Amino acid sequence: MSSPHLPLSRRGFLLAGAGAGAALGLAALPAHASGRPFGRYGSPERRLTPQTLYVDPYGRGDFTTVQAAVTAATGSGWTLVLAPGVYRETVAADTTRTEATWIGASENPRDVVIVYDKAAGTPKPGGGTYGTTGSATATVQGDGFTARWITFANDWLRADHPDISGTQAVALKVQGDRSAFHHCRFLGHQDTLYADSTALGVLARQYFAHCYVEGDVDFVFGRATAVYEGCHFRTLDRGDLATAPYGFVLAPSTAGANPRGYLVTRGRVSSAAPDAFYKLARPWVPSSDTTARPSLVVRDTVLGPGIDAVAPYTDMSASFPWQSMRFAEYRNTGPGAVVSVPENRPQLTDAEADSHTPATYLGDWKPQRIPFP
């Protein structure tokens, strides 16, 4: 259920430490949206296309919640234009809703926020708990999905729930092939962005361009073939831990038969935590697929001092050491990229790097490029 007129609850984010509160950056929104809530994207009276729907929490669109618009947009090819506002709700778009586009009308992702506050260990009304997948604020499964200028957030906090041990709290789970996110933000703590596929053996190519992702534990994770181009990853400070590591930026779970996992290119990693308190990555070999061989290439990316340069990778399980996985780097810079122990930082050769580009990962799919403002 949504409560569109409530201000976005920070719910004690500042209690988790000044770094976490500042990094989450959930901007205060104006009490009233502008006179043109849908900007240059038309209105219910002047639709861009017959398959364009308008969402506005103040009642000036076709719907006041995103889920109501998704439910109405059955089949393929619908566009949702979201007016500035806070949409406190969970949203699910299933596999039948293909070639969908969601647009933040102001073209500023801070203005359009889809947020909820469930964790894996949150009790369900009928018994049991939600689990990691069930914690997601938004779940998108249809192929050909595109989002622009939207913030996806999960503002559940460990500090508010000391009785809950399942602290995974997903902002977005995306599973479709040819899924693209431009100038979006993904805010949370543990398991923020779940870039996955619908099933083992199903290819899901995903493209994230000029996006911002923050969190602490495994906050970009999953089985997809995903390209992160020009993205900013930020690690949060933690008041509940006294020693390193505070967490891990990336945790791919690439299927063994898939030659392409996660590619991070031309991005940067910054931190609100002390220097060297974060690992760049660890491999996730889930119990449902013990044949997984997580694949990650980080190239041409600025790694700030928050990354442990001496040992940037670690194991999630001793049974599946990171050295047996497919982790490599190429031409990274910054304090977190200094190679002082070569065996801890596998590097691609120039020839190998030629096969680790957005084009090689995405194949015959060429997502639209939206220039950085």
GROMACS .gro file of C-alpha atoms in nm:
model
  373
    1MET     CA    1   0.000   0.000   0.000
    2SER     CA    2   0.120   0.351  -0.074
    3SER     CA    3   0.092   0.674   0.122
    4PRO     CA    4   0.171   0.938  -0.141
    5HIS     CA    5   0.118   1.243   0.076
    6LEU     CA    6   0.354   1.140   0.354
    7PRO     CA    7   0.703   1.291   0.341
    8LEU     CA    8   0.979   1.042   0.273
    9SER     CA    9   1.069   0.893   0.608
   10ARG     CA   10   1.439   0.886   0.676
   11ARG     CA   11   1.341   0.661   0.969
   12GLY     CA   12   1.653   0.719   1.165
   13PHE     CA   13   1.904   0.707   0.880
   14LEU     CA   14   2.109   0.967   1.062
   15LEU     CA   15   2.121   0.738   1.364
   16ALA     CA   16   2.324   0.497   1.156
   17GLY     CA   17   2.600   0.757   1.129
   18ALA     CA   18   2.645   1.086   0.953
   19GLY     CA   19   2.808   0.914   0.656
   20ALA     CA   20   2.510   0.686   0.597
   21GLY     CA   21   2.256   0.962   0.631
   22ALA     CA   22   2.437   1.196   0.396
   23ALA     CA   23   2.512   0.927   0.142
   24LEU     CA   24   2.152   0.811   0.117
   25GLY     CA   25   2.066   1.158  -0.011
   26LEU     CA   26   1.691   1.112   0.002
   27ALA     CA   27   1.615   1.469  -0.082
   28ALA     CA   28   1.325   1.654   0.073
   29LEU     CA   29   1.055   1.710  -0.186
   30PRO     CA   30   0.837   2.019  -0.231
   31ALA     CA   31   0.493   2.015  -0.073
   32HIS     CA   32   0.339   2.072  -0.413
   33ALA     CA   33   0.466   1.961  -0.749
   34SER     CA   34   0.495   2.215  -1.028
   35GLY     CA   35   0.211   2.323  -1.249
   36ARG     CA   36   0.341   2.086  -1.516
   37PRO     CA   37   0.401   1.767  -1.317
   38PHE     CA   38   0.489   1.566  -1.627
   39GLY     CA   39   0.731   1.816  -1.779
   40ARG     CA   40   0.786   1.769  -2.149
   41TYR     CA   41   0.621   1.427  -2.149
   42GLY     CA   42   0.262   1.538  -2.205
   43SER     CA   43  -0.031   1.483  -1.970
   44PRO     CA   44  -0.349   1.275  -1.952
   45GLU     CA   45  -0.509   1.538  -2.177
   46ARG     CA   46  -0.220   1.537  -2.425
   47ARG     CA   47  -0.073   1.186  -2.424
   48LEU     CA   48   0.251   1.119  -2.602
   49THR     CA   49   0.102   0.792  -2.728
   50PRO     CA   50  -0.212   0.589  -2.657
   51GLN     CA   51   0.006   0.361  -2.447
   52THR     CA   52   0.139   0.634  -2.218
   53LEU     CA   53   0.008   0.646  -1.861
   54TYR     CA   54   0.068   0.925  -1.608
   55VAL     CA   55   0.132   0.875  -1.237
   56ASP     CA   56   0.114   1.160  -0.984
   57PRO     CA   57   0.076   1.125  -0.606
   58TYR     CA   58  -0.126   1.449  -0.601
   59GLY     CA   59  -0.399   1.317  -0.830
   60ARG     CA   60  -0.322   1.495  -1.157
   61GLY     CA   61  -0.242   1.179  -1.349
   62ASP     CA   62  -0.420   0.859  -1.443
   63PHE     CA   63  -0.306   0.695  -1.119
   64THR     CA   64  -0.165   0.798  -0.783
   65THR     CA   65   0.053   0.488  -0.737
   66VAL     CA   66   0.307   0.319  -0.961
   67GLN     CA   67   0.163  -0.027  -0.896
   68ALA     CA   68  -0.182   0.079  -1.009
   69ALA     CA   69  -0.035   0.199  -1.339
   70VAL     CA   70   0.169  -0.121  -1.380
   71THR     CA   71  -0.144  -0.329  -1.320
   72ALA     CA   72  -0.331  -0.134  -1.588
   73ALA     CA   73  -0.045  -0.157  -1.838
   74THR     CA   74  -0.100  -0.516  -1.950
   75GLY     CA   75   0.098  -0.659  -2.237
   76SER     CA   76   0.383  -0.489  -2.421
   77GLY     CA   77   0.504  -0.141  -2.501
   78TRP     CA   78   0.362   0.078  -2.223
   79THR     CA   79   0.526   0.395  -2.096
   80LEU     CA   80   0.473   0.525  -1.743
   81VAL     CA   81   0.556   0.891  -1.678
   82LEU     CA   82   0.611   0.954  -1.306
   83ALA     CA   83   0.560   1.304  -1.166
   84PRO     CA   84   0.786   1.426  -0.884
   85GLY     CA   85   0.690   1.271  -0.555
   86VAL     CA   86   0.754   0.994  -0.306
   87TYR     CA   87   0.585   0.667  -0.393
   88ARG     CA   88   0.593   0.465  -0.070
   89GLU     CA   89   0.488   0.127  -0.202
   90THR     CA   90   0.614  -0.199  -0.338
   91VAL     CA   91   0.592  -0.247  -0.714
   92ALA     CA   92   0.600  -0.568  -0.918
   93ALA     CA   93   0.600  -0.593  -1.298
   94ASP     CA   94   0.583  -0.956  -1.413
   95THR     CA   95   0.726  -1.127  -1.723
   96THR     CA   96   0.419  -1.048  -1.935
   97ARG     CA   97   0.483  -0.674  -1.916
   98THR     CA   98   0.751  -0.641  -2.182
   99GLU     CA   99   0.914  -0.343  -2.356
  100ALA     CA  100   0.800  -0.113  -2.075
  101THR     CA  101   0.950   0.229  -2.006
  102TRP     CA  102   0.933   0.426  -1.681
  103ILE     CA  103   1.036   0.792  -1.695
  104GLY     CA  104   1.094   1.035  -1.411
  105ALA     CA  105   0.924   1.342  -1.555
  106SER     CA  106   1.157   1.603  -1.404
  107GLU     CA  107   1.466   1.428  -1.546
  108ASN     CA  108   1.622   1.443  -1.199
  109PRO     CA  109   1.620   1.110  -1.012
  110ARG     CA  110   1.612   1.285  -0.674
  111ASP     CA  111   1.260   1.408  -0.752
  112VAL     CA  112   1.098   1.070  -0.820
  113VAL     CA  113   1.147   0.815  -0.540
  114ILE     CA  114   0.997   0.466  -0.517
  115VAL     CA  115   1.069   0.346  -0.163
  116TYR     CA  116   0.961   0.088   0.093
  117ASP     CA  117   1.104  -0.068   0.407
  118LYS     CA  118   1.106  -0.449   0.415
  119ALA     CA  119   1.396  -0.682   0.492
  120ALA     CA  120   1.447  -1.051   0.432
  121GLY     CA  121   1.373  -1.118   0.798
  122THR     CA  122   1.065  -0.896   0.821
  123PRO     CA  123   0.770  -1.109   0.943
  124LYS     CA  124   0.493  -1.166   0.691
  125PRO     CA  125   0.133  -1.112   0.803
  126GLY     CA  126   0.047  -1.477   0.735
  127GLY     CA  127   0.358  -1.619   0.898
  128GLY     CA  128   0.717  -1.667   0.792
  129THR     CA  129   0.943  -1.395   0.657
  130TYR     CA  130   0.981  -1.225   0.319
  131GLY     CA  131   1.327  -1.351   0.224
  132THR     CA  132   1.569  -1.155   0.010
  133THR     CA  133   1.357  -1.154  -0.305
  134GLY     CA  134   1.043  -1.066  -0.113
  135SER     CA  135   1.214  -0.768   0.047
  136ALA     CA  136   1.245  -0.583  -0.285
  137THR     CA  137   1.081  -0.242  -0.314
  138ALA     CA  138   1.052  -0.292  -0.691
  139THR     CA  139   1.068  -0.617  -0.891
  140VAL     CA  140   1.086  -0.600  -1.270
  141GLN     CA  141   1.081  -0.923  -1.472
  142GLY     CA  142   0.972  -0.831  -1.824
  143ASP     CA  143   1.222  -0.819  -2.110
  144GLY     CA  144   1.302  -0.487  -2.273
  145PHE     CA  145   1.249  -0.271  -1.964
  146THR     CA  146   1.389   0.083  -1.949
  147ALA     CA  147   1.396   0.327  -1.657
  148ARG     CA  148   1.521   0.687  -1.662
  149TRP     CA  149   1.572   0.940  -1.383
  150ILE     CA  150   1.414   0.736  -1.100
  151THR     CA  151   1.534   0.654  -0.748
  152PHE     CA  152   1.466   0.304  -0.617
  153ALA     CA  153   1.519   0.282  -0.241
  154ASN     CA  154   1.478   0.051   0.055
  155ASP     CA  155   1.502   0.247   0.379
  156TRP     CA  156   1.488  -0.047   0.620
  157LEU     CA  157   1.756  -0.011   0.887
  158ARG     CA  158   1.934  -0.267   1.102
  159ALA     CA  159   1.952  -0.020   1.390
  160ASP     CA  160   1.572  -0.002   1.406
  161HIS     CA  161   1.530  -0.381   1.412
  162PRO     CA  162   1.791  -0.545   1.636
  163ASP     CA  163   1.566  -0.852   1.667
  164ILE     CA  164   1.586  -0.929   1.291
  165SER     CA  165   1.886  -1.123   1.160
  166GLY     CA  166   1.784  -1.135   0.793
  167THR     CA  167   1.906  -0.785   0.709
  168GLN     CA  168   1.905  -0.807   0.329
  169ALA     CA  169   1.681  -0.527   0.202
  170VAL     CA  170   1.659  -0.495  -0.178
  171ALA     CA  171   1.573  -0.166  -0.349
  172LEU     CA  172   1.537  -0.319  -0.697
  173LYS     CA  173   1.535  -0.673  -0.830
  174VAL     CA  174   1.557  -0.680  -1.210
  175GLN     CA  175   1.544  -1.008  -1.404
  176GLY     CA  176   1.454  -0.933  -1.764
  177ASP     CA  177   1.679  -0.944  -2.068
  178ARG     CA  178   1.761  -0.610  -2.234
  179SER     CA  179   1.690  -0.410  -1.919
  180ALA     CA  180   1.838  -0.059  -1.917
  181PHE     CA  181   1.867   0.202  -1.643
  182HIS     CA  182   1.982   0.555  -1.723
  183HIS     CA  183   2.061   0.817  -1.459
  184CYS     CA  184   1.889   0.617  -1.185
  185ARG     CA  185   1.975   0.586  -0.816
  186PHE     CA  186   1.959   0.272  -0.604
  187LEU     CA  187   1.967   0.337  -0.229
  188GLY     CA  188   1.990   0.088   0.055
  189HIS     CA  189   2.233  -0.093   0.278
  190GLN     CA  190   2.258  -0.470   0.225
  191ASP     CA  191   2.170  -0.618  -0.117
  192THR     CA  192   2.060  -0.286  -0.267
  193LEU     CA  193   2.063  -0.378  -0.638
  194TYR     CA  194   1.977  -0.736  -0.736
  195ALA     CA  195   2.073  -0.776  -1.103
  196ASP     CA  196   1.953  -1.127  -1.179
  197SER     CA  197   1.776  -1.349  -1.431
  198THR     CA  198   1.444  -1.533  -1.412
  199ALA     CA  199   1.606  -1.877  -1.397
  200LEU     CA  200   1.937  -2.057  -1.420
  201GLY     CA  201   2.031  -2.085  -1.786
  202VAL     CA  202   1.821  -1.784  -1.889
  203LEU     CA  203   2.028  -1.497  -2.030
  204ALA     CA  204   1.953  -1.155  -1.884
  205ARG     CA  205   2.157  -0.869  -2.029
  206GLN     CA  206   2.131  -0.549  -1.830
  207TYR     CA  207   2.281  -0.205  -1.879
  208PHE     CA  208   2.327   0.062  -1.613
  209ALA     CA  209   2.451   0.398  -1.739
  210HIS     CA  210   2.544   0.698  -1.522
  211CYS     CA  211   2.371   0.545  -1.222
  212TYR     CA  212   2.443   0.583  -0.851
  213VAL     CA  213   2.438   0.282  -0.618
  214GLU     CA  214   2.509   0.279  -0.247
  215GLY     CA  215   2.515   0.028   0.033
  216ASP     CA  216   2.738  -0.181   0.253
  217VAL     CA  217   2.708  -0.561   0.220
  218ASP     CA  218   2.704  -0.719  -0.130
  219PHE     CA  219   2.505  -0.422  -0.248
  220VAL     CA  220   2.533  -0.507  -0.620
  221PHE     CA  221   2.470  -0.878  -0.666
  222GLY     CA  222   2.309  -1.148  -0.879
  223ARG     CA  223   2.333  -1.370  -1.187
  224ALA     CA  224   2.275  -1.127  -1.475
  225THR     CA  225   2.516  -1.031  -1.749
  226ALA     CA  226   2.531  -0.668  -1.641
  227VAL     CA  227   2.729  -0.368  -1.764
  228TYR     CA  228   2.778  -0.072  -1.531
  229GLU     CA  229   2.908   0.214  -1.745
  230GLY     CA  230   2.996   0.549  -1.589
  231CYS     CA  231   2.835   0.450  -1.260
  232HIS     CA  232   2.919   0.571  -0.909
  233PHE     CA  233   2.928   0.314  -0.629
  234ARG     CA  234   2.939   0.452  -0.274
  235THR     CA  235   3.009   0.252   0.040
  236LEU     CA  236   2.842   0.364   0.361
  237ASP     CA  237   2.984   0.412   0.707
  238ARG     CA  238   2.865   0.171   0.975
  239GLY     CA  239   2.815   0.243   1.342
  240ASP     CA  240   2.747  -0.121   1.429
  241LEU     CA  241   3.095  -0.254   1.342
  242ALA     CA  242   3.426  -0.163   1.501
  243THR     CA  243   3.663  -0.331   1.257
  244ALA     CA  244   3.704  -0.394   0.886
  245PRO     CA  245   3.566  -0.511   0.659
  246TYR     CA  246   3.243  -0.318   0.670
  247GLY     CA  247   3.121  -0.483   0.352
  248PHE     CA  248   3.160  -0.565  -0.016
  249VAL     CA  249   3.062  -0.367  -0.324
  250LEU     CA  250   2.995  -0.646  -0.575
  251ALA     CA  251   2.885  -1.008  -0.535
  252PRO     CA  252   2.812  -1.168  -0.875
  253SER     CA  253   2.670  -1.520  -0.896
  254THR     CA  254   2.730  -1.586  -1.266
  255ALA     CA  255   2.629  -1.928  -1.393
  256GLY     CA  256   2.926  -2.147  -1.485
  257ALA     CA  257   2.807  -2.180  -1.846
  258ASN     CA  258   2.777  -1.803  -1.890
  259PRO     CA  259   3.100  -1.644  -2.019
  260ARG     CA  260   2.993  -1.293  -1.914
  261GLY     CA  261   2.905  -1.173  -1.567
  262TYR     CA  262   2.947  -0.818  -1.435
  263LEU     CA  263   3.145  -0.551  -1.616
  264VAL     CA  264   3.220  -0.223  -1.440
  265THR     CA  265   3.374   0.031  -1.677
  266ARG     CA  266   3.462   0.400  -1.658
  267GLY     CA  267   3.307   0.432  -1.312
  268ARG     CA  268   3.418   0.523  -0.964
  269VAL     CA  269   3.395   0.388  -0.610
  270SER     CA  270   3.385   0.633  -0.321
  271SER     CA  271   3.331   0.578   0.050
  272ALA     CA  272   3.191   0.739   0.362
  273ALA     CA  273   3.381   0.482   0.570
  274PRO     CA  274   3.743   0.479   0.688
  275ASP     CA  275   4.014   0.398   0.436
  276ALA     CA  276   4.049   0.032   0.334
  277PHE     CA  277   3.738  -0.077   0.524
  278TYR     CA  278   3.567  -0.223   0.215
  279LYS     CA  279   3.640  -0.510  -0.021
  280LEU     CA  280   3.572  -0.455  -0.389
  281ALA     CA  281   3.403  -0.792  -0.434
  282ARG     CA  282   3.341  -1.145  -0.320
  283PRO     CA  283   3.191  -1.432  -0.521
  284TRP     CA  284   2.841  -1.555  -0.444
  285VAL     CA  285   2.789  -1.925  -0.510
  286PRO     CA  286   2.429  -1.977  -0.399
  287SER     CA  287   2.311  -2.307  -0.254
  288SER     CA  288   2.070  -2.334  -0.548
  289ASP     CA  289   2.361  -2.337  -0.796
  290THR     CA  290   2.686  -2.470  -0.657
  291THR     CA  291   2.826  -2.484  -1.013
  292ALA     CA  292   2.823  -2.102  -1.038
  293ARG     CA  293   3.152  -1.935  -1.128
  294PRO     CA  294   3.108  -1.566  -1.051
  295SER     CA  295   3.253  -1.339  -1.320
  296LEU     CA  296   3.358  -0.978  -1.263
  297VAL     CA  297   3.577  -0.735  -1.456
  298VAL     CA  298   3.641  -0.387  -1.321
  299ARG     CA  299   3.822  -0.167  -1.571
  300ASP     CA  300   3.911   0.198  -1.631
  301THR     CA  301   3.752   0.282  -1.297
  302VAL     CA  302   3.865   0.509  -1.012
  303LEU     CA  303   3.883   0.317  -0.686
  304GLY     CA  304   3.889   0.547  -0.386
  305PRO     CA  305   4.072   0.490  -0.058
  306GLY     CA  306   3.777   0.307   0.094
  307ILE     CA  307   3.876  -0.006  -0.100
  308ASP     CA  308   4.133  -0.238   0.058
  309ALA     CA  309   4.406  -0.217  -0.205
  310VAL     CA  310   4.618  -0.494  -0.051
  311ALA     CA  311   4.338  -0.753  -0.052
  312PRO     CA  312   4.036  -0.623  -0.248
  313TYR     CA  313   3.871  -0.966  -0.282
  314THR     CA  314   3.761  -1.219  -0.024
  315ASP     CA  315   3.559  -1.539  -0.002
  316MET     CA  316   3.191  -1.561   0.081
  317SER     CA  317   3.247  -1.929   0.156
  318ALA     CA  318   3.570  -2.118   0.213
  319SER     CA  319   3.435  -2.389  -0.018
  320PHE     CA  320   3.441  -2.146  -0.312
  321PRO     CA  321   3.757  -1.932  -0.291
  322TRP     CA  322   3.762  -1.616  -0.499
  323GLN     CA  323   4.084  -1.728  -0.670
  324SER     CA  324   3.888  -2.007  -0.843
  325MET     CA  325   3.640  -1.758  -0.987
  326ARG     CA  326   3.664  -1.517  -1.280
  327PHE     CA  327   3.774  -1.189  -1.125
  328ALA     CA  328   4.001  -0.943  -1.305
  329GLU     CA  329   4.089  -0.575  -1.339
  330TYR     CA  330   4.229  -0.350  -1.607
  331ARG     CA  331   4.373   0.002  -1.596
  332ASN     CA  332   4.203   0.107  -1.274
  333THR     CA  333   4.332   0.415  -1.091
  334GLY     CA  334   4.309   0.572  -0.747
  335PRO     CA  335   4.434   0.473  -0.401
  336GLY     CA  336   4.217   0.161  -0.394
  337ALA     CA  337   4.364   0.038  -0.722
  338VAL     CA  338   4.732   0.029  -0.622
  339VAL     CA  339   4.876  -0.317  -0.690
  340SER     CA  340   5.106  -0.400  -0.401
  341VAL     CA  341   5.039  -0.775  -0.387
  342PRO     CA  342   5.001  -0.887  -0.751
  343GLU     CA  343   4.854  -1.229  -0.671
  344ASN     CA  344   4.566  -1.054  -0.495
  345ARG     CA  345   4.476  -0.847  -0.800
  346PRO     CA  346   4.450  -1.042  -1.129
  347GLN     CA  347   4.498  -0.808  -1.425
  348LEU     CA  348   4.383  -0.845  -1.785
  349THR     CA  349   4.630  -0.812  -2.068
  350ASP     CA  350   4.553  -0.563  -2.343
  351ALA     CA  351   4.442  -0.848  -2.568
  352GLU     CA  352   4.214  -0.992  -2.301
  353ALA     CA  353   4.064  -0.651  -2.232
  354ASP     CA  354   3.945  -0.629  -2.593
  355SER     CA  355   3.682  -0.894  -2.514
  356HIS     CA  356   3.557  -0.718  -2.202
  357THR     CA  357   3.366  -0.419  -2.336
  358PRO     CA  358   2.999  -0.318  -2.320
  359ALA     CA  359   2.955  -0.431  -2.681
  360THR     CA  360   3.091  -0.780  -2.621
  361TYR     CA  361   2.881  -0.826  -2.309
  362LEU     CA  362   2.557  -0.700  -2.464
  363GLY     CA  363   2.598  -0.871  -2.802
  364ASP     CA  364   2.335  -0.783  -3.060
  365TRP     CA  365   2.153  -0.555  -2.817
  366LYS     CA  366   2.253  -0.190  -2.843
  367PRO     CA  367   2.074   0.008  -2.571
  368GLN     CA  368   2.002   0.372  -2.632
  369ARG     CA  369   2.267   0.608  -2.496
  370ILE     CA  370   2.137   0.909  -2.301
  371PRO     CA  371   2.405   1.178  -2.264
  372PHE     CA  372   2.519   1.273  -1.917
  373PRO     CA  373   2.379   1.621  -1.837
   0.00000   0.00000   0.00000
